[in-house]
Amino acid sequence: MAQKAVQLDRETFSCPICLDLLKDPVTTPCGHSYCKNCLNDHWDTEDEKRIYSCPQCRKSFIPRPELLKNTMLAALVEELKKTGLQAPPADHCYAGPEDVACDFCTGRKLRAVKSCLQCVASYCEKHLQPHYDVAPLKKHKLVEPSEKLQENICSRHDEVMKMFCRTDQQCICYLCSMDEHKGHDTVSAAAERTERQRELEGSRHNIQQRIQDREKDVKVLQQEVEAINGSADKAMEHSEKIFTQLIRLMEERRSDVKQQVRSQQKTEVSRVKELQEKLEQEITELKRKDAELKKLSHTEDHNQFLHNYSLLADFLRYSCEITLDPNTVHTHLLLSEGNRKATSMRQPQSYSDHPDRFTVWPHVLSRESLTGRCYWEMEKRGRVGVAVAYKNISRAGRSDECRFGFNDKSWMLFCDTNSYNFYHNSIYTPVSGPQSSRFGVYLDHSAGILSFYSVSDTMTLLHRVQTTFTQPLYAGVRLHWLSSGDFAEFCKLN
């Protein structure tokens, strides 16, 4: 009963606006009491209406009442503060289904406010207090409540994993360092985290700088569109004046000029819009990668950070720029964008003869040879084949020896309008996955790993090859010259 009475007193002497004990209490003419600052802030928002109301009963006052301190109520509040009694925990302090519960509460458990990586336990405010008061416990690492603390415990030695083995790239406990990891290059998990964090921040800085540069480019292009439209409108006005003077004699010519101006306008705007679209796609991709890196950088658990870092950072670390070799391109493919883009054309292009050129199949290979670990991305439209091949693949003729994916010297993922198929040595494998206009390719030459990814808001593995590569590889593209306008463009990632 005494506890109930104290709780009732706190509710009675609490401000209805801030829900805390009254500070500098004042009373309205209708009899309700508030903190002076709370009520003044409320009435400041009603100054424009010149009508001031009570937040509880909504009674209006004109003009704004003068607020005087309620000395009796202030004295009662001060007396209540001196008792030092606290209201019992509210229901929302107890752990719910989605919360991390305190490991030391008995009966109904309170919600944990921190987890300790050294103790491998979670604490409510009450049971956490020793970590603030006891000297040895003050050195422990406290993080936001986590249900994954057990992942920090070595499954073999049942010890906290505070070290990182650079030789095997994994977190270990101190017993592991004297056992199966003896003689390895080991450091503390915190030290490894610091080094990886520094690398991550450098990557984020580069990406953010590129975002700023691309946004400036987009702004310039928008201004160019406005200039083109303005120039076209002025040209129309000028032509209208001329044709008004000539009337009948120039009527047909007038129509031709109008059509020519609009056609040129449409062509120029379309060109700029296409470039603007590409830049905006690149900005979106950079922001997606920056968001992933930002989320990773805020991970407090060292082990979780190191595990996720190896998944996210490898692609940025091994990204490479691909350009296409004009000496290998089929005559029905047009190279542009600094030889990074190939477009299928119905009319043959005037390329000089060269022994490296594909004569029948609409293929093209990169200039760069690919060894070690490499990652690149490609934008495409239409039916496109994403391939890698040895340099000694045959070029002249219609045989399968010259065709990506139909011999033992090339591997190809073919992206149809609504399906995928993987080809190697004339064997094809159906592949399922989300449709996308952007694809990523990861190559670990020495490990014999070749992976294809669909890239949008997230990266989805489409197909993975495990084999043995005996020669350096070259990136390749397959198009169909009958599908005029289909293209494949290698993206700039650095």
XYZ file of N, CA and C in Angstrom, residues 130-325:
588
model
N 27.679 -3.265 -11.481
C 29.050 -3.630 -11.087
C 30.090 -3.342 -12.164
N 29.688 -3.363 -13.462
C 30.638 -3.064 -14.532
C 31.034 -1.586 -14.526
N 30.268 -0.758 -13.859
C 30.611 0.653 -13.733
C 31.325 0.955 -12.412
N 31.129 0.070 -11.409
C 31.652 0.328 -10.063
C 32.914 -0.458 -9.743
N 33.027 -1.699 -10.211
C 34.137 -2.589 -9.841
C 35.288 -2.387 -10.829
N 36.477 -2.101 -10.321
C 37.627 -1.741 -11.166
C 37.936 -2.778 -12.249
N 38.060 -4.089 -11.945
C 38.386 -5.060 -13.006
C 37.307 -5.112 -14.088
N 36.023 -4.956 -13.656
C 34.934 -5.048 -14.631
C 34.851 -3.812 -15.519
N 35.401 -2.690 -15.079
C 35.344 -1.469 -15.888
C 36.110 -1.619 -17.193
N 37.067 -2.558 -17.228
C 37.875 -2.757 -18.435
C 37.177 -3.640 -19.466
N 36.053 -4.245 -19.090
C 35.351 -5.132 -20.027
C 34.741 -4.350 -21.172
N 34.589 -5.017 -22.324
C 34.014 -4.387 -23.524
C 32.506 -4.571 -23.527
N 31.759 -3.442 -23.370
C 30.293 -3.464 -23.396
C 29.802 -3.034 -24.768
N 28.807 -3.795 -25.300
C 28.207 -3.478 -26.598
C 26.696 -3.482 -26.451
N 26.007 -3.102 -27.521
C 24.549 -3.149 -27.507
C 24.097 -4.593 -27.291
N 22.907 -4.818 -26.659
C 22.452 -6.183 -26.369
C 22.485 -7.060 -27.602
N 23.054 -8.252 -27.477
C 23.204 -9.163 -28.610
C 22.873 -10.585 -28.178
N 22.209 -11.322 -29.078
C 21.915 -12.737 -28.833
C 23.000 -13.646 -29.418
N 24.033 -13.050 -30.040
C 25.052 -13.843 -30.716
C 26.354 -13.911 -29.933
N 26.284 -13.710 -28.611
C 27.497 -13.709 -27.805
C 28.216 -15.051 -27.843
N 27.447 -16.149 -27.957
C 28.059 -17.476 -27.922
C 28.993 -17.693 -29.102
N 28.795 -16.914 -30.198
C 29.681 -17.042 -31.341
C 31.085 -16.552 -31.020
N 31.262 -15.821 -29.892
C 32.582 -15.344 -29.480
C 33.340 -16.383 -28.658
N 32.722 -17.535 -28.362
C 33.336 -18.573 -27.525
C 33.953 -19.650 -28.406
N 35.195 -20.002 -28.140
C 35.879 -21.060 -28.901
C 35.180 -22.391 -28.625
N 34.721 -23.077 -29.681
C 33.997 -24.334 -29.510
C 34.896 -25.457 -29.002
N 36.201 -25.285 -29.168
C 37.133 -26.347 -28.744
C 37.598 -26.164 -27.313
N 37.900 -24.909 -26.919
C 38.456 -24.663 -25.596
C 37.496 -23.957 -24.647
N 36.322 -23.557 -25.157
C 35.326 -22.869 -24.324
C 35.903 -21.597 -23.700
N 36.727 -20.875 -24.473
C 37.315 -19.609 -24.035
C 36.876 -18.503 -24.988
N 36.887 -17.254 -24.489
C 36.531 -16.117 -25.334
C 37.603 -15.936 -26.416
N 37.151 -15.755 -27.671
C 38.089 -15.586 -28.780
C 38.466 -14.111 -28.906
N 39.630 -13.764 -28.309
C 40.096 -12.370 -28.308
C 41.229 -12.144 -29.299
N 41.639 -13.183 -30.052
C 42.775 -13.075 -30.959
C 42.328 -13.388 -32.377
N 43.161 -12.998 -33.346
C 42.866 -13.243 -34.750
C 44.109 -13.825 -35.413
N 43.925 -14.952 -36.099
C 45.032 -15.613 -36.804
C 45.046 -15.111 -38.240
N 46.072 -14.331 -38.588
C 46.160 -13.812 -39.959
C 46.545 -14.907 -40.941
N 47.236 -15.932 -40.441
C 47.625 -17.029 -41.329
C 46.393 -17.765 -41.857
N 45.435 -18.074 -40.945
C 44.226 -18.814 -41.324
C 43.010 -17.923 -41.478
N 43.174 -16.610 -41.218
C 42.076 -15.646 -41.374
C 40.844 -16.047 -40.565
N 41.021 -16.249 -39.235
C 39.899 -16.586 -38.380
C 40.193 -16.133 -36.947
N 39.098 -15.959 -36.162
C 39.225 -15.582 -34.764
C 39.515 -16.824 -33.919
N 40.392 -16.673 -32.917
C 40.794 -17.793 -32.074
C 40.906 -17.320 -30.632
N 40.974 -18.292 -29.694
C 41.222 -17.961 -28.290
C 42.723 -18.093 -28.021
N 43.142 -17.707 -26.789
C 44.575 -17.724 -26.506
C 45.120 -19.147 -26.450
N 44.261 -20.154 -26.113
C 44.712 -21.544 -26.105
C 44.956 -22.045 -27.524
N 44.123 -21.577 -28.474
C 44.326 -21.953 -29.878
C 45.700 -21.487 -30.362
N 46.133 -20.277 -29.902
C 47.409 -19.726 -30.359
C 48.592 -20.573 -29.873
N 48.384 -21.349 -28.808
C 49.454 -22.213 -28.305
C 49.273 -23.661 -28.744
N 48.191 -23.911 -29.507
C 47.871 -25.284 -29.924
C 47.975 -25.395 -31.442
N 46.820 -25.512 -32.129
C 46.845 -25.747 -33.577
C 47.294 -24.528 -34.377
N 47.279 -23.329 -33.765
C 47.733 -22.118 -34.457
C 49.119 -21.680 -33.974
N 49.839 -22.539 -33.305
C 51.154 -22.195 -32.782
C 52.102 -21.856 -33.930
N 52.823 -20.743 -33.796
C 53.751 -20.309 -34.835
C 53.105 -19.470 -35.928
N 51.785 -19.323 -35.890
C 51.094 -18.518 -36.902
C 51.224 -17.028 -36.586
N 50.904 -16.207 -37.581
C 50.894 -14.752 -37.404
C 49.592 -14.363 -36.713
N 49.647 -14.104 -35.406
C 48.441 -13.801 -34.636
C 48.539 -12.415 -34.011
N 47.392 -11.738 -33.940
C 47.273 -10.430 -33.282
C 45.960 -10.421 -32.512
N 45.744 -9.372 -31.735
C 44.452 -9.253 -31.048
C 43.360 -8.928 -32.065
N 42.153 -9.388 -31.750
C 41.020 -9.106 -32.642
C 40.809 -7.609 -32.772
N 41.045 -6.864 -31.687
C 40.862 -5.407 -31.735
C 41.860 -4.778 -32.698
N 43.125 -5.257 -32.691
C 44.134 -4.701 -33.584
C 43.795 -4.990 -35.046
N 43.350 -6.224 -35.307
C 42.965 -6.571 -36.684
C 41.773 -5.738 -37.135
N 40.809 -5.556 -36.220
C 39.644 -4.719 -36.534
C 40.079 -3.299 -36.903
N 41.025 -2.745 -36.146
C 41.488 -1.373 -36.404
C 42.083 -1.252 -37.805
N 42.886 -2.265 -38.195
C 43.517 -2.211 -39.520
C 42.471 -2.345 -40.634
N 41.545 -3.303 -40.471
C 40.507 -3.483 -41.493
C 39.584 -2.268 -41.554
N 39.303 -1.669 -40.377
C 38.448 -0.468 -40.338
C 39.094 0.666 -41.137
N 40.433 0.768 -41.004
C 41.137 1.822 -41.731
C 40.999 1.599 -43.244
N 41.127 0.342 -43.689
C 40.952 0.038 -45.105
C 39.534 0.361 -45.560
N 38.576 -0.019 -44.724
C 37.171 0.217 -45.068
C 36.876 1.706 -45.207
N 37.396 2.512 -44.253
C 37.144 3.953 -44.311
C 37.765 4.559 -45.565
N 38.941 4.032 -45.957
C 39.553 4.521 -47.192
C 38.683 4.232 -48.402
N 38.092 3.011 -48.444
C 37.197 2.660 -49.545
C 35.961 3.548 -49.545
N 35.414 3.791 -48.358
C 34.224 4.648 -48.268
C 34.540 6.072 -48.750
N 35.728 6.571 -48.367
C 36.094 7.927 -48.777
C 36.164 8.037 -50.298
N 36.769 7.000 -50.930
C 36.864 7.026 -52.388
C 35.490 6.982 -53.044
N 34.618 6.143 -52.506
C 33.274 6.027 -53.073
C 32.499 7.326 -52.903
N 32.592 7.929 -51.715
C 31.864 9.177 -51.479
C 32.368 10.292 -52.399
N 33.689 10.304 -52.646
C 34.233 11.305 -53.566
C 33.705 11.099 -54.975
N 33.605 9.826 -55.380
C 33.080 9.525 -56.717
C 31.603 9.896 -56.820
N 30.858 9.698 -55.713
C 29.446 10.095 -55.722
C 29.332 11.598 -55.950
N 30.159 12.376 -55.231
C 30.119 13.830 -55.401
C 30.465 14.227 -56.834
N 31.498 13.554 -57.397
C 31.885 13.873 -58.775
C 30.761 13.562 -59.752
N 30.118 12.400 -59.569
C 29.047 12.002 -60.496
C 27.839 12.923 -60.355
N 27.530 13.343 -59.122
C 26.396 14.249 -58.931
C 26.659 15.586 -59.613
N 27.933 16.043 -59.596
C 28.273 17.267 -60.317
C 28.086 17.063 -61.825
N 28.500 15.870 -62.318
C 28.337 15.586 -63.744
C 26.861 15.586 -64.134
N 26.018 14.992 -63.277
C 24.581 14.951 -63.560
C 24.011 16.365 -63.629
N 24.456 17.234 -62.713
C 23.961 18.615 -62.710
C 24.340 19.325 -63.998
N 25.587 19.113 -64.457
C 26.024 19.723 -65.711
C 25.177 19.223 -66.874
N 24.877 17.912 -66.878
C 24.058 17.352 -67.951
C 22.642 17.913 -67.924
N 22.091 18.098 -66.737
C 20.767 18.691 -66.643
C 20.761 20.101 -67.236
N 21.823 20.871 -66.954
C 21.928 22.203 -67.528
C 22.058 22.142 -69.043
N 22.765 21.110 -69.522
C 22.916 20.951 -70.971
C 21.583 20.646 -71.629
N 20.752 19.813 -70.964
C 19.413 19.526 -71.501
C 18.595 20.804 -71.601
N 18.653 21.630 -70.548
C 17.909 22.885 -70.566
C 18.409 23.803 -71.683
N 19.729 23.832 -71.889
C 20.290 24.658 -72.949
C 19.861 24.169 -74.327
N 19.846 22.832 -74.497
C 19.415 22.255 -75.781
C 17.957 22.605 -76.058
N 17.112 22.407 -75.028
C 15.695 22.734 -75.201
C 15.492 24.222 -75.491
N 16.240 25.086 -74.767
C 16.119 26.516 -75.001
C 16.573 26.904 -76.394
N 17.690 26.282 -76.840
C 18.190 26.560 -78.179
C 17.202 26.112 -79.245
N 16.588 24.937 -79.008
C 15.599 24.435 -79.972
C 14.386 25.352 -80.046
N 13.940 25.850 -78.905
C 12.782 26.759 -78.891
C 13.089 28.053 -79.633
N 14.315 28.581 -79.451
C 14.692 29.802 -80.163
C 14.749 29.567 -81.666
N 15.267 28.394 -82.049
C 15.319 28.064 -83.471
C 13.917 27.993 -84.062
N 12.976 27.428 -83.288
C 11.594 27.355 -83.752
C 10.994 28.750 -83.941
N 11.258 29.634 -82.989
C 10.729 30.991 -83.091
C 11.270 31.704 -84.334
N 12.561 31.522 -84.574
C 13.168 32.163 -85.741
C 12.579 31.627 -87.042
N 12.428 30.305 -87.114
C 11.873 29.729 -88.344
C 10.422 30.147 -88.566
N 9.671 30.297 -87.469
C 8.271 30.727 -87.599
C 8.182 32.122 -88.233
N 9.079 33.045 -87.845
C 9.064 34.394 -88.414
C 9.336 34.368 -89.915
N 10.323 33.530 -90.306
C 10.660 33.445 -91.731
C 9.492 32.893 -92.530
N 8.870 31.803 -92.054
C 7.796 31.165 -92.800
C 6.523 32.026 -92.836
N 6.336 32.868 -91.792
C 5.184 33.772 -91.812
C 5.306 34.758 -92.967
N 6.521 35.228 -93.264
C 6.745 36.173 -94.355
C 6.588 35.509 -95.723
N 7.019 34.287 -95.848
C 6.957 33.604 -97.152
C 5.595 32.960 -97.408
N 4.832 32.676 -96.363
C 3.482 32.099 -96.407
C 3.435 30.870 -97.317
N 2.751 30.998 -98.484
C 2.472 29.834 -99.321
C 3.724 29.289 -100.006
N 4.604 30.171 -100.440
C 5.763 29.714 -101.209
C 6.676 28.781 -100.407
N 6.732 28.995 -99.081
C 7.642 28.193 -98.254
C 6.924 27.248 -97.285
N 5.660 26.957 -97.517
C 4.895 26.140 -96.585
C 5.486 24.737 -96.418
N 5.826 24.115 -97.526
C 6.370 22.749 -97.443
C 7.755 22.759 -96.786
N 8.545 23.773 -97.176
C 9.882 23.865 -96.591
C 9.816 24.126 -95.092
N 8.825 24.915 -94.697
C 8.621 25.197 -93.282
C 8.414 23.912 -92.489
N 7.580 23.028 -93.024
C 7.300 21.757 -92.340
C 8.560 20.904 -92.216
N 9.372 20.905 -93.288
C 10.610 20.117 -93.272
C 11.585 20.617 -92.207
N 11.721 21.968 -92.137
C 12.654 22.529 -91.158
C 12.187 22.252 -89.734
N 10.861 22.385 -89.491
C 10.326 22.089 -88.163
C 10.649 20.650 -87.756
N 10.436 19.750 -88.696
C 10.688 18.344 -88.392
C 12.180 18.095 -88.141
N 13.031 18.783 -88.916
C 14.468 18.615 -88.744
C 14.939 19.116 -87.385
N 14.420 20.292 -86.967
C 14.807 20.845 -85.668
C 14.377 19.929 -84.536
N 13.101 19.472 -84.595
C 12.605 18.593 -83.534
C 13.352 17.260 -83.503
N 13.680 16.751 -84.677
C 14.408 15.488 -84.738
C 15.795 15.622 -84.116
N 16.475 16.751 -84.452
C 17.798 16.990 -83.873
C 17.705 17.181 -82.368
N 16.650 17.922 -81.948
C 16.445 18.115 -80.514
C 16.257 16.784 -79.810
N 15.411 15.939 -80.385
C 15.132 14.635 -79.778
C 16.388 13.786 -79.705
N 17.199 13.840 -80.779
C 18.435 13.046 -80.803
C 19.413 13.509 -79.728
N 19.588 14.836 -79.632
C 20.534 15.374 -78.658
C 20.074 15.128 -77.226
N 18.784 15.372 -76.983
C 18.258 15.137 -75.629
C 18.367 13.664 -75.274
N 18.075 12.791 -76.234
C 18.162 11.350 -75.982
C 19.592 10.951 -75.634
N 20.567 11.556 -76.352
C 21.969 11.246 -76.070
C 22.346 11.652 -74.655
N 21.969 12.883 -74.284
C 22.323 13.370 -72.956
C 21.584 12.598 -71.878
N 20.286 12.294 -72.125
C 19.509 11.539 -71.150
C 20.106 10.158 -70.914
N 20.579 9.527 -71.990
C 21.181 8.197 -71.848
C 22.434 8.263 -70.990
N 23.262 9.295 -71.227
C 24.467 9.456 -70.411
C 24.108 9.771 -68.968
N 23.084 10.629 -68.789
C 22.635 10.963 -67.436
C 22.131 9.726 -66.709
N 21.417 8.876 -67.445
C 20.880 7.638 -66.847
C 22.005 6.733 -66.381
N 23.064 6.655 -67.175
C 24.197 5.814 -66.794
C 24.861 6.332 -65.514
N 25.036 7.658 -65.470
C 25.664 8.239 -64.280
C 24.812 8.030 -63.042
N 23.485 8.176 -63.191
C 22.604 7.975 -62.046
C 22.619 6.522 -61.595
N 22.713 5.590 -62.568
C 22.833 4.173 -62.196
C 24.121 3.928 -61.431
N 25.206 4.579 -61.877
C 26.490 4.411 -61.185
C 26.422 4.996 -59.777
N 25.744 6.174 -59.650
C 25.587 6.784 -58.329
C 24.803 5.863 -57.413
N 23.706 5.276 -57.938
C 22.897 4.345 -57.137
C 23.726 3.157 -56.677
N 24.554 2.624 -57.583
C 25.394 1.480 -57.230
C 26.426 1.864 -56.168
N 27.020 3.066 -56.338
C 28.007 3.514 -55.350
C 27.371 3.732 -53.988
N 26.154 4.311 -53.975
C 25.469 4.527 -52.708
C 25.112 3.203 -52.046
N 24.740 2.196 -52.872
C 24.440 0.870 -52.298
C 25.684 0.275 -51.638
N 26.822 0.397 -52.321
C 28.050 -0.151 -51.756
C 28.476 0.637 -50.519
N 28.283 1.976 -50.581
C 28.631 2.798 -49.425
C 27.762 2.443 -48.229
N 26.458 2.157 -48.469
C 25.562 1.792 -47.373
C 25.994 0.473 -46.742
N 26.437 -0.489 -47.598
C 26.908 -1.767 -47.054
C 28.157 -1.559 -46.195
N 29.079 -0.725 -46.694
C 30.301 -0.470 -45.933
C 30.010 0.303 -44.652
N 29.050 1.258 -44.711
C 28.692 2.013 -43.515
C 28.098 1.090 -42.458
N 27.202 0.203 -42.886
C 26.591 -0.740 -41.946
C 27.652 -1.628 -41.313
N 28.617 -2.071 -42.147
C 29.686 -2.920 -41.623
C 30.573 -2.159 -40.643
N 30.850 -0.877 -40.942
C 31.746 -0.093 -40.084
C 31.162 0.128 -38.695
N 29.839 0.045 -38.543
C 29.199 0.266 -37.250
C 29.016 -1.023 -36.452
N 29.481 -2.165 -36.998
C 29.371 -3.429 -36.284
C 30.320 -3.427 -35.089
N 29.798 -3.626 -33.875
C 30.626 -3.555 -32.663
C 31.323 -4.874 -32.365
N 30.732 -5.978 -32.761
C 31.308 -7.294 -32.498
C 32.468 -7.524 -33.481
N 33.718 -7.655 -32.954
C 34.875 -7.800 -33.818
C 34.755 -9.022 -34.736
N 34.306 -10.148 -34.189
C 34.228 -11.376 -34.975
C 33.235 -11.228 -36.124
N 32.067 -10.660 -35.810
C 31.052 -10.458 -36.841
C 31.569 -9.503 -37.921
N 32.305 -8.458 -37.490
C 32.879 -7.494 -38.442
C 33.864 -8.186 -39.384
N 34.793 -8.969 -38.808
C 35.817 -9.613 -39.632
C 35.209 -10.617 -40.596
N 34.161 -11.324 -40.146
C 33.506 -12.299 -41.024
C 32.839 -11.598 -42.203
N 32.081 -10.541 -41.923
C 31.362 -9.835 -42.988
C 32.304 -9.030 -43.858
N 33.426 -8.544 -43.277
C 34.366 -7.745 -44.061
C 34.949 -8.555 -45.206
N 35.280 -9.822 -44.927
C 35.875 -10.653 -45.974
C 34.906 -10.865 -47.121
N 33.582 -10.849 -46.845
C 32.587 -11.046 -47.905
C 32.415 -9.773 -48.734
N 32.373 -8.571 -48.096
C 32.052 -7.320 -48.784
C 33.274 -6.706 -49.472
N 34.420 -6.782 -48.811
C 35.573 -5.980 -49.303
C 36.352 -6.643 -50.401
N 36.230 -7.984 -50.566
C 37.004 -8.677 -51.589
C 36.735 -8.116 -52.977
N 35.450 -7.862 -53.313
C 35.119 -7.410 -54.650
C 35.736 -6.046 -54.939
N 35.677 -5.102 -53.953
C 36.282 -3.787 -54.162
C 37.797 -3.907 -54.283
N 38.358 -4.809 -53.489
C 39.810 -4.958 -53.477
C 40.339 -5.486 -54.808
N 39.593 -6.374 -55.464
C 40.078 -7.028 -56.665
C 39.411 -6.502 -57.944
N 38.722 -5.355 -57.856
C 38.083 -4.810 -59.047
C 39.134 -4.405 -60.072
N 38.827 -4.622 -61.350
C 39.748 -4.291 -62.431
C 38.961 -3.652 -63.572
N 39.660 -2.859 -64.366
C 39.020 -2.177 -65.499
C 39.259 -2.978 -66.768
N 38.191 -3.245 -67.513
C 38.244 -4.059 -68.721
C 38.038 -3.169 -69.938
N 38.910 -3.301 -70.951
C 38.687 -2.667 -72.248
C 38.721 -3.749 -73.319
N 38.014 -3.516 -74.398
C 37.877 -4.519 -75.452
C 38.938 -4.308 -76.533
N 39.383 -5.406 -77.130
C 40.461 -5.382 -78.125
C 39.863 -5.202 -79.524
